[in-house]
mmCIF file of C-alpha atoms in Angstrom:
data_model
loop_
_atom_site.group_PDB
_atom_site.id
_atom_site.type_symbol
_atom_site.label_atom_id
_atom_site.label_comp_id
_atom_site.label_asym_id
_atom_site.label_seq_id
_atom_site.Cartn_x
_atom_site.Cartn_y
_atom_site.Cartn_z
ATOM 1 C CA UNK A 1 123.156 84.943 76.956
ATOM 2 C CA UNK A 2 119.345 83.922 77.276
ATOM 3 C CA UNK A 3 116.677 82.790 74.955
ATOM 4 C CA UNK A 4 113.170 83.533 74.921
ATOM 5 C CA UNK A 5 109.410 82.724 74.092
ATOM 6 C CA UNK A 6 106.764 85.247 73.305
ATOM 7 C CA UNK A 7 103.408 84.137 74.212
ATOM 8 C CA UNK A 8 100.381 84.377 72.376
ATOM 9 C CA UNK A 9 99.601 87.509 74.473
ATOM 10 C CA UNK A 10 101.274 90.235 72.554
ATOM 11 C CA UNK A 11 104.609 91.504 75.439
ATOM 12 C CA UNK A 12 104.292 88.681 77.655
ATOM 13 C CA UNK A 13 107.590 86.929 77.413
ATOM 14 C CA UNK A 14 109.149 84.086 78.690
ATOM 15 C CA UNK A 15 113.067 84.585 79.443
ATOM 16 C CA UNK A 16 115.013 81.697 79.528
ATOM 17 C CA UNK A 17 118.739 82.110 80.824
ATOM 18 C CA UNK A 18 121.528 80.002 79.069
ATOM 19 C CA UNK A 19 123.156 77.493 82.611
ATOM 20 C CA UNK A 20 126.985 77.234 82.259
ATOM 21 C CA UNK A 21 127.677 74.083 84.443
ATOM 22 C CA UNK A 22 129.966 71.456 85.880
ATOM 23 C CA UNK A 23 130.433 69.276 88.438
ATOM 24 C CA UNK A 24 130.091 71.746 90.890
ATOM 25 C CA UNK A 25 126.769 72.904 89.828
ATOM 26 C CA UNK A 26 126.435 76.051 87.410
ATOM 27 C CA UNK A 27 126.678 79.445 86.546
ATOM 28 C CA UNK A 28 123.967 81.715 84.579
ATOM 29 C CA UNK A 29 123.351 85.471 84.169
ATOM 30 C CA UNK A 30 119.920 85.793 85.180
ATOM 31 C CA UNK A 31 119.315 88.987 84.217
ATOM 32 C CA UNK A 32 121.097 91.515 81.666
ATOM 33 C CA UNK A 33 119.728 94.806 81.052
ATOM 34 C CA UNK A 34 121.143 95.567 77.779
ATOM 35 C CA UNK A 35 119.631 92.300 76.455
ATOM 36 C CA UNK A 36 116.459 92.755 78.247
ATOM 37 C CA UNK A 37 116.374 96.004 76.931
ATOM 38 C CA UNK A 38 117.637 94.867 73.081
ATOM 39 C CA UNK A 39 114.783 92.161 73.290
ATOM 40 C CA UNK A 40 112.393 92.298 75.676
ATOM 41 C CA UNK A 41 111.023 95.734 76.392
ATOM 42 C CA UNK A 42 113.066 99.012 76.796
ATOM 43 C CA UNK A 43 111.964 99.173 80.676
ATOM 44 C CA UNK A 44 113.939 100.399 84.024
ATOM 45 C CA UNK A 45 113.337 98.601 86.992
ATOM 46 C CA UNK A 46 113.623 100.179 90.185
ATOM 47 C CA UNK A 47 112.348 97.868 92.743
ATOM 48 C CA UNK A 48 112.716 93.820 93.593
ATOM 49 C CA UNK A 49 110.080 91.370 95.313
ATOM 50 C CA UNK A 50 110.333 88.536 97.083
ATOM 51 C CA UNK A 51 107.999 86.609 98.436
ATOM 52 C CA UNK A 52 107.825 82.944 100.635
ATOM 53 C CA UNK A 53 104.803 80.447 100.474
ATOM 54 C CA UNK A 54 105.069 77.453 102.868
ATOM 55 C CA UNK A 55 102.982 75.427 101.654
ATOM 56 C CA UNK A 56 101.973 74.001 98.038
ATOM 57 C CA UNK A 57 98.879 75.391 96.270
ATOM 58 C CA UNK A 58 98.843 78.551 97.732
ATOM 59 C CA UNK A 59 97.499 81.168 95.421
ATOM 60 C CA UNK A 60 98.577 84.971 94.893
ATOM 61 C CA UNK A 61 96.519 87.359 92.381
ATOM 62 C CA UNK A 62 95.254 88.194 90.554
ATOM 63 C CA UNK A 63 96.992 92.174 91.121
ATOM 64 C CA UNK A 64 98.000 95.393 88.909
ATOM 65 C CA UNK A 65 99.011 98.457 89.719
ATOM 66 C CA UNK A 66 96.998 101.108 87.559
ATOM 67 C CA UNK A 67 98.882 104.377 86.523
ATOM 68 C CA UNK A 68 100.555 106.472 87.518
ATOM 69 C CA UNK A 69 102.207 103.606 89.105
ATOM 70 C CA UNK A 70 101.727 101.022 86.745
ATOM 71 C CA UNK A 71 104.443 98.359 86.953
ATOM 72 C CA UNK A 72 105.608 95.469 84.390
ATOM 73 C CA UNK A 73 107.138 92.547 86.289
ATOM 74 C CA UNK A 74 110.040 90.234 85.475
ATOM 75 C CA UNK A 75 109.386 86.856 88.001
ATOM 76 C CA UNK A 76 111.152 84.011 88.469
ATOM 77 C CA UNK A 77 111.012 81.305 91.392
ATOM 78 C CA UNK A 78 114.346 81.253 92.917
ATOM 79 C CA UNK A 79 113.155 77.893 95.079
ATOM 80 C CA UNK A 80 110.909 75.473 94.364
ATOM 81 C CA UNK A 81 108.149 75.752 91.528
ATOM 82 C CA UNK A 82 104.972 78.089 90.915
ATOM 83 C CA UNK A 83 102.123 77.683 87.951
ATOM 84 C CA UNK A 84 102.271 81.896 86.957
ATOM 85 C CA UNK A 85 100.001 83.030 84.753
ATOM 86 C CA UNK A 86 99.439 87.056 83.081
ATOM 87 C CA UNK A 87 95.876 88.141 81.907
ATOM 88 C CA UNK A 88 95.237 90.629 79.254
ATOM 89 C CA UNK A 89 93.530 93.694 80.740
ATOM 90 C CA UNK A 90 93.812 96.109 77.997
ATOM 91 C CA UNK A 91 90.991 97.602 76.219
ATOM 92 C CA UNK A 92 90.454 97.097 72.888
ATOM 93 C CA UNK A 93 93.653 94.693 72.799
ATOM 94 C CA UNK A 94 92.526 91.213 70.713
ATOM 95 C CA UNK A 95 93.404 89.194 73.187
ATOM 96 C CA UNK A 96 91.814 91.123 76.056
ATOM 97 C CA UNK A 97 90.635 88.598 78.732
ATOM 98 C CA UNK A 98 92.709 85.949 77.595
ATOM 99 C CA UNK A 99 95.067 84.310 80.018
ATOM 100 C CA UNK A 100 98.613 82.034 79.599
ATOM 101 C CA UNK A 101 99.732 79.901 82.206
ATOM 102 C CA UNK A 102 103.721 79.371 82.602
ATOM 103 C CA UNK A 103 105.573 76.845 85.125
ATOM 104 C CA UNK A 104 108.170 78.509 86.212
ATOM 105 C CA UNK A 105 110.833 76.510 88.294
ATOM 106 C CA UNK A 106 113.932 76.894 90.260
ATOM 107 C CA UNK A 107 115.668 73.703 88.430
ATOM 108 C CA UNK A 108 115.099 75.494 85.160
ATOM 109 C CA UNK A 109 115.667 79.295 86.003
ATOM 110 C CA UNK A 110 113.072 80.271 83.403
ATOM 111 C CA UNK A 111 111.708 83.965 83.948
ATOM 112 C CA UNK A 112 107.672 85.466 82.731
ATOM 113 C CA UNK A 113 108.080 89.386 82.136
ATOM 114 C CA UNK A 114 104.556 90.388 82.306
ATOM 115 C CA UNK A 115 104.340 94.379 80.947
ATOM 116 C CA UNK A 116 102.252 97.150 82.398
ATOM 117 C CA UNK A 117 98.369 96.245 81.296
ATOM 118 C CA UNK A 118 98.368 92.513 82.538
ATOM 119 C CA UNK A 119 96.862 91.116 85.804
ATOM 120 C CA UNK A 120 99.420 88.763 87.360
ATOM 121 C CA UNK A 121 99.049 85.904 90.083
ATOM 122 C CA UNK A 122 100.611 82.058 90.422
ATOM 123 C CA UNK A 123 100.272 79.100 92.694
ATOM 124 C CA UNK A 124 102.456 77.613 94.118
ATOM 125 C CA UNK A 125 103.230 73.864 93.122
ATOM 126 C CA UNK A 126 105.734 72.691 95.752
ATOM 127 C CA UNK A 127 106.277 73.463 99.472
ATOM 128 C CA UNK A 128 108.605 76.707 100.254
ATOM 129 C CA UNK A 129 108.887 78.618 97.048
ATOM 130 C CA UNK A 130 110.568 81.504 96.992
ATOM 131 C CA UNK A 131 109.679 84.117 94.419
ATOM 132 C CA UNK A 132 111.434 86.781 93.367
ATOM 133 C CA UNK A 133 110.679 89.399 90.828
ATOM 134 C CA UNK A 134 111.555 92.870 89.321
ATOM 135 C CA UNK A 135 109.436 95.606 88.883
ATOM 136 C CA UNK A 136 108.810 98.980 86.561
ATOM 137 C CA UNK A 137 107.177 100.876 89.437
ATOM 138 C CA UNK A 138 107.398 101.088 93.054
ATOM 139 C CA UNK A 139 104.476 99.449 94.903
ATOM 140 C CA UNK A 140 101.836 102.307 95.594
ATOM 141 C CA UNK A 141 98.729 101.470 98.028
ATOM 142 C CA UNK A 142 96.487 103.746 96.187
ATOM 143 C CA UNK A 143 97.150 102.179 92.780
ATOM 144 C CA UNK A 144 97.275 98.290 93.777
ATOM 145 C CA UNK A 145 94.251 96.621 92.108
ATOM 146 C CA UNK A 146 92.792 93.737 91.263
ATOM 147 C CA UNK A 147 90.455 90.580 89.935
ATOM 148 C CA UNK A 148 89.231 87.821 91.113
ATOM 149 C CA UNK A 149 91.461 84.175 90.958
ATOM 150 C CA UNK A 150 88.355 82.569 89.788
ATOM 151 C CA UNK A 151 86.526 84.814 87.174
ATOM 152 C CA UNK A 152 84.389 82.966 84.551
ATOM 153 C CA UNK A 153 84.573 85.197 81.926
ATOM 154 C CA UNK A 154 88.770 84.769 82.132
ATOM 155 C CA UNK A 155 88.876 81.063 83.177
ATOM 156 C CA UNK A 156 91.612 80.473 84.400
ATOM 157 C CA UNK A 157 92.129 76.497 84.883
ATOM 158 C CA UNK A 158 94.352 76.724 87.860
ATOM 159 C CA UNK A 159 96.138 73.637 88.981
ATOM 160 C CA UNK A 160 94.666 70.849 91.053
ATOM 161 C CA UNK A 161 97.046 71.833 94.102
ATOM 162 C CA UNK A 162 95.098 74.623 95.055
ATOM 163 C CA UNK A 163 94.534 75.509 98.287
ATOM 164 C CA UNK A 164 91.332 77.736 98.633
ATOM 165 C CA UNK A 165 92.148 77.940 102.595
ATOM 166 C CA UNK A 166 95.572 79.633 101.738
ATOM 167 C CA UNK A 167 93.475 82.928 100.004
ATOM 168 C CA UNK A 168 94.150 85.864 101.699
ATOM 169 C CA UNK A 169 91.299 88.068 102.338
ATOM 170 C CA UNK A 170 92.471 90.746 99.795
ATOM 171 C CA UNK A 171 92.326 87.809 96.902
ATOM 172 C CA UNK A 172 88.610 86.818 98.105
ATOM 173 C CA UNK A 173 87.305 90.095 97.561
ATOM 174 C CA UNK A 174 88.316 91.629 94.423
ATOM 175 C CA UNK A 175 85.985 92.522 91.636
ATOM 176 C CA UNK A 176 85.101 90.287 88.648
ATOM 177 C CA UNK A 177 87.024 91.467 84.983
ATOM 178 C CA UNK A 178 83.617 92.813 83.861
ATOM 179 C CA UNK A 179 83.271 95.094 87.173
ATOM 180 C CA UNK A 180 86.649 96.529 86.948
ATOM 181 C CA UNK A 181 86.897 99.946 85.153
ATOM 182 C CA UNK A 182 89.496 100.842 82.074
ATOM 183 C CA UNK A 183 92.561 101.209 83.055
ATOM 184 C CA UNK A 184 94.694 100.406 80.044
ATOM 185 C CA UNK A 185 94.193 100.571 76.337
ATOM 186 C CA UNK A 186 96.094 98.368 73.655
ATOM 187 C CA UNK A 187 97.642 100.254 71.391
ATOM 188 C CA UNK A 188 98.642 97.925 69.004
ATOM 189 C CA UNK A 189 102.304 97.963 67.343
#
C-alpha cells in the first residue's frame, strides 16, 4: 500500500509508496489506481511523461494546460532528485498564489499529484534526473500555458543550484501571475 501527505494547498498530495526490501534491493507498487482513486482524486490518466536533465539546477515551469485540456499530474523522479513545487492558480481559492515546494527523490520513491488548477515546475538537484509523471489530459499545443519561474507576487524561493543558463526560451518568456487571465475557479468542498 502507500501513505500520503496533503499539503497546505487544498488537492495537492504527496504519495508515498510503502518499499518491500531485502538484500537484493526492493519491491514497491508505485502506483495503484483503485487507491489513488479511494484517496487521492477520482482521476483517469491517459498519458505518461518523461523527461531527462543532465545537469543539476536546471529548471522546468512553471506550465498548465487550461481547459478543455486541463491535466492533473502525478510526478515522481525515477533517477536522481528534483526540488518540485505546485502553485495555486485558482480564482477565488484561499490559497490562490501560494506555492509548496516538495523534494522528491529516486532513493525515496515519493510521488506530488498536482490536480487540474495548479502551475507546476521543479529543478533539478542532482546531475541526470529522470522524471517521470502521469497525466489527466493529453498534451495540447493550444492549451499549454504558463508563468514565470521567478514571479514576485508567488515567490517562489527556488534552490541555490539553479542554473539560470539552463532556461529554455519558453520559461523566459511567460507572463507574470497577475498578467495571466482566469482560467480556473476554486470551488471549495
Amino acid at each position: 500500500m502507500m501513505d500520503l501527505h496533503r499539503t497546505e494547498l487544498d488537492g495537492v498530495v504527496e504519495v508515498l509508496p510503502k518499499r518491500h526490501g531485502d538484500h537484493r534491493g526492493y519491491f514497491s507498487e508505485t502506483f495503484r489506481d483503485d487507491w489513488f482513486q479511494a484517496n487521492v482524486a477520482s482521476v483517469l490518466f491517459v498519458q505518461e511523461n518523461q523527461s531527462l536533465s543532465r545537469a543539476p539546477g536546471v529548471l522546468r515551469g512553471l506550465h498548465f494546460q487550461s481547459n478543455p485540456s486541463a491535466q492533473g499530474k502525478l510526478v515522481r523522479c525515477v533517477v536522481g532528485a528534483i526540488f518540485d513545487v505546485a502553485v495555486d492558480i485558482r480564482a477565488g481559492s484561499p490559497s490562490f498564489g501560494k506555492w509548496i515546494g516538495v523534494k522528491l527523490t529516486a532513493e525515496r520513491g515519493n510521488q506530488l499529484w498536482v490536480p487540474p488548477g495548479f502551475l507546476h515546475g521543479f529543478c533539478t538537484l542532482e546531475p541526470d534526473c529522470l522524471v517521470a509523471y502521469k497525466v489527466t489530459s493529453y498534451y495540447c499545443r493550444e492549451c499549454d500555458k504558463g508563468v514565470r519561474w521567478d514571479d514576485a507576487e508567488i515567490g517562489i524561493v527556488w534552490p541555490d543550484i539553479l542554473d539560470l543558463s539552463q532556461l529554455s526560451p519558453k520559461d523566459t518568456q511567460q507572463p507574470s501571475l497577475a498578467d495571466l487571465p482566469t482560467y480556473f475557479s476554486f470551488e471549495g468542498n
